[in-house]
Coordinates of C-alpha atoms and ligand atoms in Angstrom, one line a residue:
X3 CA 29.0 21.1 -6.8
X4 CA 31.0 22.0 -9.5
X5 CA 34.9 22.3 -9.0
X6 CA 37.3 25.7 -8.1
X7 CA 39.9 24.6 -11.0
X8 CA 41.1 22.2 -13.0
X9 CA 44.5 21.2 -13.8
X10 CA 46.0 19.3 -16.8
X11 CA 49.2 17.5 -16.5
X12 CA 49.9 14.5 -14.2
X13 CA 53.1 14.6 -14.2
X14 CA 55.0 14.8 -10.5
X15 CA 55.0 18.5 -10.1
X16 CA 50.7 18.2 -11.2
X17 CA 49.9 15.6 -9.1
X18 CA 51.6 16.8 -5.9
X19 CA 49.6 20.3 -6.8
X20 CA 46.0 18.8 -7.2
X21 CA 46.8 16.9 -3.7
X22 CA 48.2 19.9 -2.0
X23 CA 44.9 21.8 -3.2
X24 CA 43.0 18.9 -2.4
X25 CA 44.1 19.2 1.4
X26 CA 43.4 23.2 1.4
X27 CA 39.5 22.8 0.8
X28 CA 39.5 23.2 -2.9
X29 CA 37.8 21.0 -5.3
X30 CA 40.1 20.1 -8.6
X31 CA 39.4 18.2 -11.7
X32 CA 42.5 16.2 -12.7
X33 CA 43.2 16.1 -16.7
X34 CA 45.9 14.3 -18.9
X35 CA 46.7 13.7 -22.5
X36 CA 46.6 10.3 -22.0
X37 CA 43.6 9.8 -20.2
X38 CA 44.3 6.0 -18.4
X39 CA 46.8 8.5 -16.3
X40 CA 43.9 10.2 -14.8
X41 CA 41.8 6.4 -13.7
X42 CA 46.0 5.7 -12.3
X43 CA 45.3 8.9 -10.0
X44 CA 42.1 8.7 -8.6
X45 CA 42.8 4.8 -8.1
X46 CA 46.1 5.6 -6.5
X47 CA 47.4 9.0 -4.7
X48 CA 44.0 10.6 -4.9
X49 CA 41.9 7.8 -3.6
X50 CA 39.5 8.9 -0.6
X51 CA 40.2 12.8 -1.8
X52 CA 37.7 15.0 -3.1
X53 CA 39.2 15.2 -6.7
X54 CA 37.4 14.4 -9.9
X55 CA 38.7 13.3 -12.8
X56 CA 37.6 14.3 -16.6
X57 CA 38.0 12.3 -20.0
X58 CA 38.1 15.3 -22.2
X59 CA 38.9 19.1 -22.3
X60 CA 34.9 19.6 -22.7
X61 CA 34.3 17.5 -19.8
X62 CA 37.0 19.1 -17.5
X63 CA 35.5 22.1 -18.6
X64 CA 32.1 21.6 -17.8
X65 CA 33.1 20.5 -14.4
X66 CA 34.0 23.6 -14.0
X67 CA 32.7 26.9 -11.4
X68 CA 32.6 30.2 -13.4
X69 CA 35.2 32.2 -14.0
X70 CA 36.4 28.9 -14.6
X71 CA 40.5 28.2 -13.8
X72 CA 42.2 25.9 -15.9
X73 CA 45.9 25.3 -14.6
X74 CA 48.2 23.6 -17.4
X75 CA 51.3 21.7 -15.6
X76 CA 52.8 20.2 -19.1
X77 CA 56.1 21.0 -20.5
X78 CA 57.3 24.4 -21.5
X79 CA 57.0 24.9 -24.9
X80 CA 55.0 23.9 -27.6
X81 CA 52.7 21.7 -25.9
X82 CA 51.3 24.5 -23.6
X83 CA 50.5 26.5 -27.3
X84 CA 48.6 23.0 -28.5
X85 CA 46.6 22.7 -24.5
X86 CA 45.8 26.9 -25.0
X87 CA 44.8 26.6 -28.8
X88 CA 42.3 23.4 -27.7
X89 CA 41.1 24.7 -24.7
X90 CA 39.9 28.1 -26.2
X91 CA 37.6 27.8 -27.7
X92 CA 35.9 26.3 -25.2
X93 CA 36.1 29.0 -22.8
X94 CA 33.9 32.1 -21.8
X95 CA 34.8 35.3 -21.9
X96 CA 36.8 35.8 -18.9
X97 CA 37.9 32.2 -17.8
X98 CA 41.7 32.0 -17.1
X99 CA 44.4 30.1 -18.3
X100 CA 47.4 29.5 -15.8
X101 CA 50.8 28.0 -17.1
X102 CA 52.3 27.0 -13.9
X103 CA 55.5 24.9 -15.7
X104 CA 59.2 26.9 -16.0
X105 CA 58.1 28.8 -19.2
X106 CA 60.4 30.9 -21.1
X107 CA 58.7 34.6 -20.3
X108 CA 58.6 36.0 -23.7
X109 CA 56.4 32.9 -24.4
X110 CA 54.3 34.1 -21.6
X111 CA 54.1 37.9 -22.8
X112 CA 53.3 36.6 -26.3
X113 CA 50.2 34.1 -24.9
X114 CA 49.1 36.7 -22.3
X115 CA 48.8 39.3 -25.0
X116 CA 46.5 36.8 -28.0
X117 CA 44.5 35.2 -25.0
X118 CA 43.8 39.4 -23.9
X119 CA 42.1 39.5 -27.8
X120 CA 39.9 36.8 -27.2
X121 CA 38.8 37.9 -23.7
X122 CA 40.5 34.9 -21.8
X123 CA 42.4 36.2 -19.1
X124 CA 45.9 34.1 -18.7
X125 CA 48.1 34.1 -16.0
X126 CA 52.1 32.7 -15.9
X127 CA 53.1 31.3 -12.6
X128 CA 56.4 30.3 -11.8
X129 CA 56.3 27.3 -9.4
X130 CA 59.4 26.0 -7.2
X131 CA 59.7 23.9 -4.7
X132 CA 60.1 20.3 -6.6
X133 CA 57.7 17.7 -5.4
X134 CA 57.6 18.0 -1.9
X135 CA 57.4 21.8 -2.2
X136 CA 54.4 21.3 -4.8
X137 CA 53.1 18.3 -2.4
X138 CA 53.3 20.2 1.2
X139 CA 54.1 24.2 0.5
X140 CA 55.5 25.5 -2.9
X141 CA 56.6 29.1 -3.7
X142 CA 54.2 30.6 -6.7
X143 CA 55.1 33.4 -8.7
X144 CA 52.4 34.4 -10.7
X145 CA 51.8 37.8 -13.1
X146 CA 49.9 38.2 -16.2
X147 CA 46.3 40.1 -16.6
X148 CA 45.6 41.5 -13.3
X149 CA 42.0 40.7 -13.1
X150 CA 42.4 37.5 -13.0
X151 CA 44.4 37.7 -9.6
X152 CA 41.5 37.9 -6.8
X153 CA 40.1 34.3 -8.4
X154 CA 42.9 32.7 -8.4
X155 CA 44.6 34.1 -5.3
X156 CA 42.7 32.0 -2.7
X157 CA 43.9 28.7 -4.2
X158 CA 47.1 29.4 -4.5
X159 CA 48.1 31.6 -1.2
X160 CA 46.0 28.7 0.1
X161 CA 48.6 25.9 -0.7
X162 CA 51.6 27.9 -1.1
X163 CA 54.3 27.7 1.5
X164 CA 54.4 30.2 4.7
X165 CA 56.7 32.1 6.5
X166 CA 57.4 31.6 10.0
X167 CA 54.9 34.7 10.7
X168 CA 52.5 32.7 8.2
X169 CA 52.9 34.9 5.5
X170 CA 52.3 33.3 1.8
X171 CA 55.2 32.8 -0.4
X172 CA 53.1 33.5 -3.3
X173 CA 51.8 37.2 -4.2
X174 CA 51.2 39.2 -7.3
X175 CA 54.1 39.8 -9.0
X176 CA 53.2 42.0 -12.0
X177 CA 51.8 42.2 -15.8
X178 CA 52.2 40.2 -18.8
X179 CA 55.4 37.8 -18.1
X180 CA 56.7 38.9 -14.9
X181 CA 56.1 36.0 -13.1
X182 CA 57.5 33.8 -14.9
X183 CA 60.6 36.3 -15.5
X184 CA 61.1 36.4 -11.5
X185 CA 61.0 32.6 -12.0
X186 CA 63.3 32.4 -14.7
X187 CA 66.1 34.7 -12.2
X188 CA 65.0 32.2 -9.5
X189 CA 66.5 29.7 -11.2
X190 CA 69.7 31.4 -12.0
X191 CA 70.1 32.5 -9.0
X192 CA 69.6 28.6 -7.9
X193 CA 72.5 27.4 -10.6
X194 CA 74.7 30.5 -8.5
X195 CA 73.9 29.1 -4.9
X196 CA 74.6 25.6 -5.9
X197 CA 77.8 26.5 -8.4
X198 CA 79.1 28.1 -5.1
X199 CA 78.7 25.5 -2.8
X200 CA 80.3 23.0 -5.6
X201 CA 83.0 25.3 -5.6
X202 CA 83.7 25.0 -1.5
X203 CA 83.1 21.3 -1.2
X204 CA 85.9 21.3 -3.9
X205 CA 88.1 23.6 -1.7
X206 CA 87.5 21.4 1.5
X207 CA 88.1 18.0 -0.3
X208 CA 91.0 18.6 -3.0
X209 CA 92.4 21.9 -1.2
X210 CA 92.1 20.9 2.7
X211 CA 91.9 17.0 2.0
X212 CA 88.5 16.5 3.7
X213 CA 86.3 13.3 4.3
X214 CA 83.1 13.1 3.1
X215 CA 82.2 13.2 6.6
X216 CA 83.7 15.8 7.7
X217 CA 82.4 18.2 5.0
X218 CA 79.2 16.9 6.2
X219 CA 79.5 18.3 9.9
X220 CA 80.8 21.7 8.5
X221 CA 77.6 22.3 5.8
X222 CA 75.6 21.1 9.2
X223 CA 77.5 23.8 11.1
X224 CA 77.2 26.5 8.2
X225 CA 73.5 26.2 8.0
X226 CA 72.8 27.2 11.9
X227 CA 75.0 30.7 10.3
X228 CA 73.4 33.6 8.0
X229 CA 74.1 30.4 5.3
X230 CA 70.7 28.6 7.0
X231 CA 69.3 27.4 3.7
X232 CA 67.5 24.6 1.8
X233 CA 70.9 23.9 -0.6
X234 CA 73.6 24.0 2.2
X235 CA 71.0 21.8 4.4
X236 CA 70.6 19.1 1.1
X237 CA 74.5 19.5 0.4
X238 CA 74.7 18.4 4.2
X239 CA 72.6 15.1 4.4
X240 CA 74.2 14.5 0.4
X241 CA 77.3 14.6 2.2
X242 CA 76.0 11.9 4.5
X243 CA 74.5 9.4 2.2
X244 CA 76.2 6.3 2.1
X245 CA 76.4 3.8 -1.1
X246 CA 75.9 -0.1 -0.7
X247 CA 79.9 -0.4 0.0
X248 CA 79.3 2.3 2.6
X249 CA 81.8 5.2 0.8
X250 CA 80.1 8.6 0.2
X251 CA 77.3 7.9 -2.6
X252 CA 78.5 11.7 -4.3
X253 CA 82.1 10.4 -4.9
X254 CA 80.5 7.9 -7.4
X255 CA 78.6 10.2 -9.3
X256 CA 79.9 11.4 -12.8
X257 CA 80.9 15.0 -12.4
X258 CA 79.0 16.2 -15.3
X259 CA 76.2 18.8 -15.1
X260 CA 73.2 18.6 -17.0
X261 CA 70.8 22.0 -17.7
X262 CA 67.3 22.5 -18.5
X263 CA 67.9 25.8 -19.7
X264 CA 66.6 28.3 -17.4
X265 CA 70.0 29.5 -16.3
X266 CA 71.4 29.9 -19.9
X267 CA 68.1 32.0 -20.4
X268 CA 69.2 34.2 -17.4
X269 CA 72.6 35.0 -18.4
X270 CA 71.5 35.8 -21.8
X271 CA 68.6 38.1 -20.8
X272 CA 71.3 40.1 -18.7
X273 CA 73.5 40.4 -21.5
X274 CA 70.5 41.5 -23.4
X275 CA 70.2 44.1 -20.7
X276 CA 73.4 44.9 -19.9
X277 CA 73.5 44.1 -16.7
X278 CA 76.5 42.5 -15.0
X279 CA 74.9 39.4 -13.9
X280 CA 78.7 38.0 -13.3
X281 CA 77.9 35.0 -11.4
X282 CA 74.8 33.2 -12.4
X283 CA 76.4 33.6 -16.1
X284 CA 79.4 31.8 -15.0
X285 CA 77.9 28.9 -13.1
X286 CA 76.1 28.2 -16.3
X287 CA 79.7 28.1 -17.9
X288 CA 81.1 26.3 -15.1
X289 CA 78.2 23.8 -16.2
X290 CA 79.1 23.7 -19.3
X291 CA 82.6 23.2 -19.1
X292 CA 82.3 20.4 -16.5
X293 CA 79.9 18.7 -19.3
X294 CA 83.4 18.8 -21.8
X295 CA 84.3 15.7 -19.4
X296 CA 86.4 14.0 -22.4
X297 CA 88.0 16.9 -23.4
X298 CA 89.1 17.3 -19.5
X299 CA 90.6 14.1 -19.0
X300 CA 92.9 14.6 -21.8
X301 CA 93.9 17.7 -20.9
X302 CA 94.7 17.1 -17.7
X303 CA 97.2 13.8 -19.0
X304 CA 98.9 16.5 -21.3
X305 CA 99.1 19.4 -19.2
X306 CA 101.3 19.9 -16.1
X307 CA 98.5 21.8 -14.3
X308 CA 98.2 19.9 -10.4
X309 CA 95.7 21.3 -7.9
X310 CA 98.1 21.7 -4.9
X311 CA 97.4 20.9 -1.4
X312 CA 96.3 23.9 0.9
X313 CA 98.4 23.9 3.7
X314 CA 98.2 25.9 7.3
X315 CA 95.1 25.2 9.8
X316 CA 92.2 23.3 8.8
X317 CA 89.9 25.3 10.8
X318 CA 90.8 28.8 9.8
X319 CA 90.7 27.7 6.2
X320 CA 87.0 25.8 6.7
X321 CA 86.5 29.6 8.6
X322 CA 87.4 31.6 5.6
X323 CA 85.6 29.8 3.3
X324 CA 82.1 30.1 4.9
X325 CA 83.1 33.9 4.6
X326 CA 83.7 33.4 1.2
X327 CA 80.8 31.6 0.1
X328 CA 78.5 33.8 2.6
X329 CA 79.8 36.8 0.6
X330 CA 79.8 35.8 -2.8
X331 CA 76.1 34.6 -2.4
X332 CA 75.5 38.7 -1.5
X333 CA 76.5 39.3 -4.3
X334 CA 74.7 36.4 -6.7
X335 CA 71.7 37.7 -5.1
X336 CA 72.5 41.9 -5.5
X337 CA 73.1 41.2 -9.4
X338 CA 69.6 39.1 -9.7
X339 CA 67.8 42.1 -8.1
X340 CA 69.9 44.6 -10.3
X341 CA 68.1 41.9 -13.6
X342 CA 64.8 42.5 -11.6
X343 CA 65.2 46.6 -11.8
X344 CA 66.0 46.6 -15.0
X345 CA 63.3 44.3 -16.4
X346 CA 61.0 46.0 -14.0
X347 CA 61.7 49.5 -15.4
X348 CA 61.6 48.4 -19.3
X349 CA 59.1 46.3 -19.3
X350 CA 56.9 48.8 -16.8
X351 CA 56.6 46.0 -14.3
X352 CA 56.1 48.1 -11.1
X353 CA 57.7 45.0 -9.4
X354 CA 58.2 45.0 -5.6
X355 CA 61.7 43.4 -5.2
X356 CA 60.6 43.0 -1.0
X357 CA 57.6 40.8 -2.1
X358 CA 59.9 38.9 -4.6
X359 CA 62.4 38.1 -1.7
X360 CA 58.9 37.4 0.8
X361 CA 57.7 34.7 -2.1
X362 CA 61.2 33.3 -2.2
X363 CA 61.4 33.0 1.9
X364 CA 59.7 29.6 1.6
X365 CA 58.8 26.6 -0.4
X366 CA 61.5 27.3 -3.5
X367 CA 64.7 26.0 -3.7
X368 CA 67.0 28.6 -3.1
X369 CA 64.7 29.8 0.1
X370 CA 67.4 31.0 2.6
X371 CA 67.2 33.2 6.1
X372 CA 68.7 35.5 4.8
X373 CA 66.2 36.3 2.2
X374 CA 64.5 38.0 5.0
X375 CA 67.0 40.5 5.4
X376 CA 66.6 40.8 1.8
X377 CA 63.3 42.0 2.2
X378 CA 63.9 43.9 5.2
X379 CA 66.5 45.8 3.0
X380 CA 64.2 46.2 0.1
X381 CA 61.5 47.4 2.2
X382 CA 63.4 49.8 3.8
X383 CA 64.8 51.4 0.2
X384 CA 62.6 50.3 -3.1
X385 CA 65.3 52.1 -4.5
X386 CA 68.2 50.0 -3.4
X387 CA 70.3 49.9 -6.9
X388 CA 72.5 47.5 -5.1
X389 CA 71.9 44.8 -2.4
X390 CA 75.3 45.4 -1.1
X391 CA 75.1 49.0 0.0
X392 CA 71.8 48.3 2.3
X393 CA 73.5 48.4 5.8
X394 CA 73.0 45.2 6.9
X395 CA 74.5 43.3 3.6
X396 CA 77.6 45.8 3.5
X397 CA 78.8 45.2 7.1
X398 CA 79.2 41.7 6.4
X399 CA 80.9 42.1 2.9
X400 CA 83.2 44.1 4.5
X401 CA 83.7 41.6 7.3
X402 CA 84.3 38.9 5.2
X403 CA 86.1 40.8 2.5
X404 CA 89.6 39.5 4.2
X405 CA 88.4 36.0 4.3
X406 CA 87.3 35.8 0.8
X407 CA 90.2 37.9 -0.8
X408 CA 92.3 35.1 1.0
X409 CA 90.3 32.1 -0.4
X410 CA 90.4 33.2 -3.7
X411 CA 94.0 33.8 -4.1
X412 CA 94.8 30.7 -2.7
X413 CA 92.6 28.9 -5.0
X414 CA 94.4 30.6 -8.1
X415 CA 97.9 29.8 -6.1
X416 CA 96.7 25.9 -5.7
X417 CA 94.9 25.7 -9.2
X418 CA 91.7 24.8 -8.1
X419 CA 88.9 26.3 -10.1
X420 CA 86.3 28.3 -8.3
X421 CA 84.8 30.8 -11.1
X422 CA 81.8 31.8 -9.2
X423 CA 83.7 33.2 -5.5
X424 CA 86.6 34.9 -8.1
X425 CA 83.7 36.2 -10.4
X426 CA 81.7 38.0 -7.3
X427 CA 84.9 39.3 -5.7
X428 CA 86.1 40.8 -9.3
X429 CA 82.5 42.4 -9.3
X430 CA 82.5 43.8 -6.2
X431 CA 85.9 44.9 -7.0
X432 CA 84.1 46.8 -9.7
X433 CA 81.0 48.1 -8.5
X434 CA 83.8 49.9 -5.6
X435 CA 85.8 51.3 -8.2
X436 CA 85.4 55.2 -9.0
X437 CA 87.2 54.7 -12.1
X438 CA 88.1 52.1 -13.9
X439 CA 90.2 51.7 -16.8
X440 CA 87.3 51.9 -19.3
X441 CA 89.1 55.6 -20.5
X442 CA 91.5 53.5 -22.5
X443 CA 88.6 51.6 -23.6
X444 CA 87.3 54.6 -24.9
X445 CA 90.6 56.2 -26.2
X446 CA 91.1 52.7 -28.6
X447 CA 87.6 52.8 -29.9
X448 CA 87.8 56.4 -31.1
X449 CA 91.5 55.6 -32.0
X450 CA 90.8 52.7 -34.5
X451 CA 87.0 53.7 -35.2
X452 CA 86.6 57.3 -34.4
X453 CA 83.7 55.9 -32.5
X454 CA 83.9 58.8 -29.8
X455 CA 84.4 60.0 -25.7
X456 CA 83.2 61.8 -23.2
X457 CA 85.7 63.8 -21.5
X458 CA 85.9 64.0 -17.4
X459 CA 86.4 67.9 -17.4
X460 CA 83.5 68.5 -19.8
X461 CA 79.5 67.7 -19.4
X462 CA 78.5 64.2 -20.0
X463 CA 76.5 63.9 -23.1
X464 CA 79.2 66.2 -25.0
X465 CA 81.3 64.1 -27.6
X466 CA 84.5 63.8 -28.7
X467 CA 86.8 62.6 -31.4
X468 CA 90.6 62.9 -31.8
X469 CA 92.8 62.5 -35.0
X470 CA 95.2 60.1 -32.8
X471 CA 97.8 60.0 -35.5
X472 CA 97.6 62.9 -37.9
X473 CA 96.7 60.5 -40.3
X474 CA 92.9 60.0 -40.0
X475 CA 89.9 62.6 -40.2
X476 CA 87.9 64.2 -38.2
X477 CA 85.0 63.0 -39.3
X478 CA 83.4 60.6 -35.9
X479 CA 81.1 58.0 -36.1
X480 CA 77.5 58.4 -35.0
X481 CA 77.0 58.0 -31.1
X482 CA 75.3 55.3 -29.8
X483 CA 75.0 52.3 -27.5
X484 CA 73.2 49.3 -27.3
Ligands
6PG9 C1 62.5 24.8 -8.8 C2 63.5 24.3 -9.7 C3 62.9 23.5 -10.9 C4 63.9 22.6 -11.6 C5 65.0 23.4 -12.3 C6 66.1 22.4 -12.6 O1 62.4 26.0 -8.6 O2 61.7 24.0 -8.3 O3 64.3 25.4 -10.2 O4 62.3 24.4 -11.6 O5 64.5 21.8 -10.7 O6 64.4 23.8 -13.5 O7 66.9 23.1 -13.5 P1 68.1 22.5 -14.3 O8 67.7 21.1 -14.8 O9 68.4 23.4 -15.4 O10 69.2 22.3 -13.3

């Protein structure tokens, strides 16, 4: 019998994969670069399974049922462009590719549209969930060329992660590179959730002087609230985890942040579509600037700069903050679904923002309850332009706006840094705003660059230019924005 797919890479994320699909009735043929990898499998994890192994890419091939499915899980980037390039030509017309590592999605649009020439259909799926979500239940995001969907959406509905009403947490996303682009705001949204509740341990231990401990039984309590999530239940039990000398393990660690990239990728596709993706952009700073650790210890010896101690009651304060970080994670996740739109609309993505939220109910990391209302929101209005105006996510803003108005100033009173809850309150600040002071904006462009503006008692679309001082001409600029 010859097998459903293959998959190359036996790396963690691979390996947990082929066992998962292994468990769900489906025959896989294991394949890496270094081949004694692939005896170390099927002599170790996948003893007893069903899987086969293959020495070469022709041999993994021929292994393989028609369409044939061959899954790469190697590392984004140049290596998936030397697996595709090899494996080619070894293909039929209408096989299928599948890069299921955290691919950069203009990589995938590119590879989706030269595989399309050849008559190989190629699909890029983002995959979350780290190993046990790839071992037991992983979200999948997948989108590229449409046909190849019904073949491959057995296997991987099969073995992704359910919700409570057994739904899959994997479903078509859309063309060319939107899968992996849902994946890619995945992630930023992931640096945002975990930037955020960074930024109220902080508050609880330098602000409210809290034990380890302590903190511990509050994340427990937060995550039986609309906070239920996989990050505030890991932050919990990392709370607990003790070191040989029986201190909190997490004091001990160096508080430097490393980054694979797929934030940073993120913030700059927002600023290359102009959308105010406040938060994600600066937890990816806030990365970067606990990563200038040197630079910080000096400054702190040469600048008279103390975090102060919060005072009043404990409780309120731990009460407020949950507020705070409840409402500021509305809001990380309202500015990844405005990214979504946008992409969606340029890119003629026909995404389904409900089915994004569905696939990231379960199995990813920054699955969360309330993801469910996200859906519930989306469902109701495919139109919602923001998150925050569906009923449901705008009574609790306004709820916890008192709360988190409070936090936030005393963390600029006390000193202690917390760019992500001050970045989603300015934005919501913002988005509330009829008018902002942009007409000043607009009056200094056209005043040092006769660059141009619209006026509020005239149609928009009509142009205007002033000779502020007498002195310049009336000739404008042309009109345009990027
Ligand atoms: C997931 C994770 C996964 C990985 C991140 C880590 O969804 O399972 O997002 O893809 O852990 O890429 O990213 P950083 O190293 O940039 O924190």
């Amino acid at each position: 019998m010859k097998a459903d797919i293959g998959v190359i890479g036996l790396a963690v994320m691979g390996q947990n994969l082929i066992l998962n699909m292994n468990d769900n009735g489906f025959k896989v043929v294991a394949y890496n670069r270094t081949v004694a990898k692939v005896d170390e499998f099927l002599n170790g994890p996948a003893k007893g399974t069903n899987i086969v192994g293959a020495t070469s890419l022709e041999d993994l091939v021929s292994k393989l049922e028609s369409p044939r499915k061959v899954m790469l899980m190697v590392r984004a980037g140049d290596v998936v462009d030397q697996f595709i390039d090899a494996l080619a030509p070894l293909l039929d017309e209408g096989d299928i590719i599948i890069d299921g590592g955290n691919t950069n999605y203009p990589d995938t649009n590119r590879r989706y549209a030269s595989l399309r020439e050849k008559g190989i259909r190629f699909i890029g799926a983002g995959v979350s969930g780290g190993e046990e979500g790839a071992r037991f239940g992983p979200s999948i995001m997948p989108g590229g060329d449409p046909e190849a969907w019904p073949f491959v959406k057995p296997i991987f509905q099969g073995i992704a992660a359910k919700t409570e009403q057994g739904e899959a947490c994997c479903d078509w996303v859309g063309k060319e590179g939107a899968g992996h682009f849902v994946k890619m705001v995945h992630n930023g949204i992931e640096y945002g959730d975990m930037q955020l509740i960074s930024e109220a341990y902080h508050f609880m231990k330098e602000g409210l002087g809290l034990s380890a401990d302590e903190m511990q039984a509050i994340f427990t309590e937060w995550n039986k609230t609309e906070l239920d999530s996989y990050l505030v239940e890991i932050t919990a039990d990392i709370l607990g985890y003790k070191d040989e000398d029986g201190e909190a393990l997490v004091e001990k660690i160096l508080d430097t942040a490393g980054q694979k990239g797929t934030g940073k990728w993120t913030g700059i596709n927002a600023l290359e579509h102009g959308i105010p993706l406040t938060l994600i952009t600066d937890s990816v700073f806030a990365r970067c600037l606990s990563s200038l650790k040197d630079q910080r210890v000096e400054a702190e010896k040469v600048f008279n700069n103390p975090i102060l101690a919060i005072e009043g009651d404990k409780a309120q304060w731990v009460d407020a903050l949950r507020q705070a970080l409840l409402a500021s994670k509305i809001i990380s996740y309202a500015q990844g679904f405005m990214l979504i739109r946008e992409a969606s609309e340029e890119n003629d993505w026909s995404l389904n923002y409900g089915n994004v939220a569905l696939m990231w109910r379960g199995g990813c990391i920054i699955r969360s309850a309330f993801l469910g209302n996200i859906r519930d929101a989306f469902e109701a209005n495919p139109e919602l332009a923001f998150l925050g105006l569906d009923n449901y996510f705008k009574d609790i803003l306004e709820q916890c706006l008192p709360a988190w108005r409070k936090v936030v100033a005393k963390s600029f009173e006390t000193g202690l840094p917390m760019p992500c809850m001050s970045s989603a309150l300015t934005f919501l600040n913002g988005y509330t705003t009829a008018r902002l002071p942009a007409n000043m904006l607009q009056a200094q462009r056209d005043y040092f660059g006769a660059h141009t503006y619209e006026r509020t008692d005239k149609p928009r679309g009509e142009f205007f230019h002033t000779n502020w001082t007498g002195k310049g001409g009336d000739i404008s600029s042309t009109t345009y924005d990027v």
